[in-house]
Tab-separated table of C-alpha atoms in Angstrom:
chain	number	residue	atom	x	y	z
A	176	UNK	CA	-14.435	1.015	-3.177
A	177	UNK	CA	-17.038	2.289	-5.158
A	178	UNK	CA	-15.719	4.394	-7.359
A	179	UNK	CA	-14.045	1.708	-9.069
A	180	UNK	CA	-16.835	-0.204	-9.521
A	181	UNK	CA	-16.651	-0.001	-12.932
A	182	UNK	CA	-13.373	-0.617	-13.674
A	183	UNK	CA	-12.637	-3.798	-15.881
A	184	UNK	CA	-10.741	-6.280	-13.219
A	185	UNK	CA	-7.574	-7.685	-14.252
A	186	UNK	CA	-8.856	-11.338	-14.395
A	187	UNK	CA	-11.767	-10.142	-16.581
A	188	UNK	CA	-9.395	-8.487	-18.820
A	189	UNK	CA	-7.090	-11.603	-19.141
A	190	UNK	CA	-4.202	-10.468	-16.930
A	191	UNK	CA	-4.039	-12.193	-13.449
A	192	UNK	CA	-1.048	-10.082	-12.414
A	193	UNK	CA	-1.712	-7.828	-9.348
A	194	UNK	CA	-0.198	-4.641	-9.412
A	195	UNK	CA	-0.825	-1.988	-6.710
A	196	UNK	CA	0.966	1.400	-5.534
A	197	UNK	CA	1.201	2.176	-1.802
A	198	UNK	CA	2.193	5.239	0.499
A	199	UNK	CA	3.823	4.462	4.277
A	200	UNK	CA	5.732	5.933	6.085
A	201	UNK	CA	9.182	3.991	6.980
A	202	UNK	CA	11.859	4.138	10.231
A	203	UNK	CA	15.324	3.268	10.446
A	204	UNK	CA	15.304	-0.336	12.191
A	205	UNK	CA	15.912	-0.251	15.575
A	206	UNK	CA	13.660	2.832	16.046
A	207	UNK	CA	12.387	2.070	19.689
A	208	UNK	CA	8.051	0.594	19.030
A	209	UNK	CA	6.377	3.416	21.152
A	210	UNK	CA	7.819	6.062	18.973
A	211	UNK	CA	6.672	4.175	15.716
A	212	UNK	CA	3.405	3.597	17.403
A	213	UNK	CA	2.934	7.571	18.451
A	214	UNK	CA	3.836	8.130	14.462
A	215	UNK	CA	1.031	5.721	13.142
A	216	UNK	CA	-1.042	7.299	15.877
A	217	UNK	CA	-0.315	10.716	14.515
A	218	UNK	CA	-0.648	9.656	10.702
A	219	UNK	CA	-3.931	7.812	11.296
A	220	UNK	CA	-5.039	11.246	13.304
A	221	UNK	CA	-4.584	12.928	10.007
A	222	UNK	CA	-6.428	10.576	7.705
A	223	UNK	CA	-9.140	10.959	9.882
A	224	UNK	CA	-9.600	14.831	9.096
A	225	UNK	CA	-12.389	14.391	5.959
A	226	UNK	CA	-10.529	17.108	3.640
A	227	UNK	CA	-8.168	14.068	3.186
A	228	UNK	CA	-9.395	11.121	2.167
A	229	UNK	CA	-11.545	13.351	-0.135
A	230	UNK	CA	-8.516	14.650	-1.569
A	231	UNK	CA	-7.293	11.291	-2.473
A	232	UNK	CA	-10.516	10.160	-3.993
A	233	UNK	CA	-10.619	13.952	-5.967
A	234	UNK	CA	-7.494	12.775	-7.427
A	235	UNK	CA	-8.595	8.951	-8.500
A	236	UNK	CA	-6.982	7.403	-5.459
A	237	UNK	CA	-8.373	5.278	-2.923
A	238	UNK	CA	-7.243	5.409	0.793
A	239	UNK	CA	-6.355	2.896	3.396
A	240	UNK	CA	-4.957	3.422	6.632
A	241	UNK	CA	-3.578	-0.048	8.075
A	242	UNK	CA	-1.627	-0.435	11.409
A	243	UNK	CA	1.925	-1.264	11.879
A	244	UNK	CA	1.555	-4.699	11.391
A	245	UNK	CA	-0.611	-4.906	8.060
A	246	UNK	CA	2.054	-2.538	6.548
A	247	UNK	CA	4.651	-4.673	7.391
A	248	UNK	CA	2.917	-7.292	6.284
A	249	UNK	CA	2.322	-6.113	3.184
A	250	UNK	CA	6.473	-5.034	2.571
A	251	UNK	CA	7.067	-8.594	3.196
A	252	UNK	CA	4.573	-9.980	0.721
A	253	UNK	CA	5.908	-7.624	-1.937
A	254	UNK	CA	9.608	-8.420	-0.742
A	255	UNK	CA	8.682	-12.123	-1.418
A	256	UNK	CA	6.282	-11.971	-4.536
A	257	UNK	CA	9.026	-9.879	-6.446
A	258	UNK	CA	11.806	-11.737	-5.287
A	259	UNK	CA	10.340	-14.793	-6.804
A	260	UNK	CA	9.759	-13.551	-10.228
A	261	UNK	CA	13.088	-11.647	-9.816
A	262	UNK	CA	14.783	-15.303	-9.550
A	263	UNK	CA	12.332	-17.541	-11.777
A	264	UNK	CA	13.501	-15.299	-14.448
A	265	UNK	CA	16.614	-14.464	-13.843
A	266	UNK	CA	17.197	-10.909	-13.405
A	267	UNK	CA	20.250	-9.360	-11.735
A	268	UNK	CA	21.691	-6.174	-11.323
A	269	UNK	CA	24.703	-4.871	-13.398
């Protein structure tokens, strides 16, 4: 992470919001584990070819590969974060 070592962190700045933007690929449920496993496999195969990550970073974005489990782990922490500000304010849909 360093080349955003010298950004200003939220806290710092007075916001303690987090606010992040990922990239994942998804699969219809019931997709059988040892072809979503053989995908990961194949997508972490990719982001291990240097031209990659290098791209990212070229174009101010930091990569992370996780496995199958920290991704879904991290669609049900968003899922639950936003759904509570979604209902401590009140929003709906029209």
């Amino acid at each position: 992470m360093r080349q955003w070592s010298r950004c200003c962190k939220r806290p710092e700045a007075g916001c303690a919001s987090q606010s992040t933007t990922g990239l994942g690929l998804l699969a219809p449920a019931g997709t059988p584990a040892s072809l979503v496993e053989q995908i990961a496999c194949d997508g972490r195969t990719v982001l291990d070819d240097e031209a990659v990550p290098a791209r990212f970073i070229a174009l101010g974005g930091l990569l992370h590969a996780s496995s199958t489990a920290e991704f879904t782990g991290l669609i049900a922490d968003d899922r639950k974060r936003c759904g509570e500000i979604i209902r401590s304010r009140g929003i709906t849909v029209d």
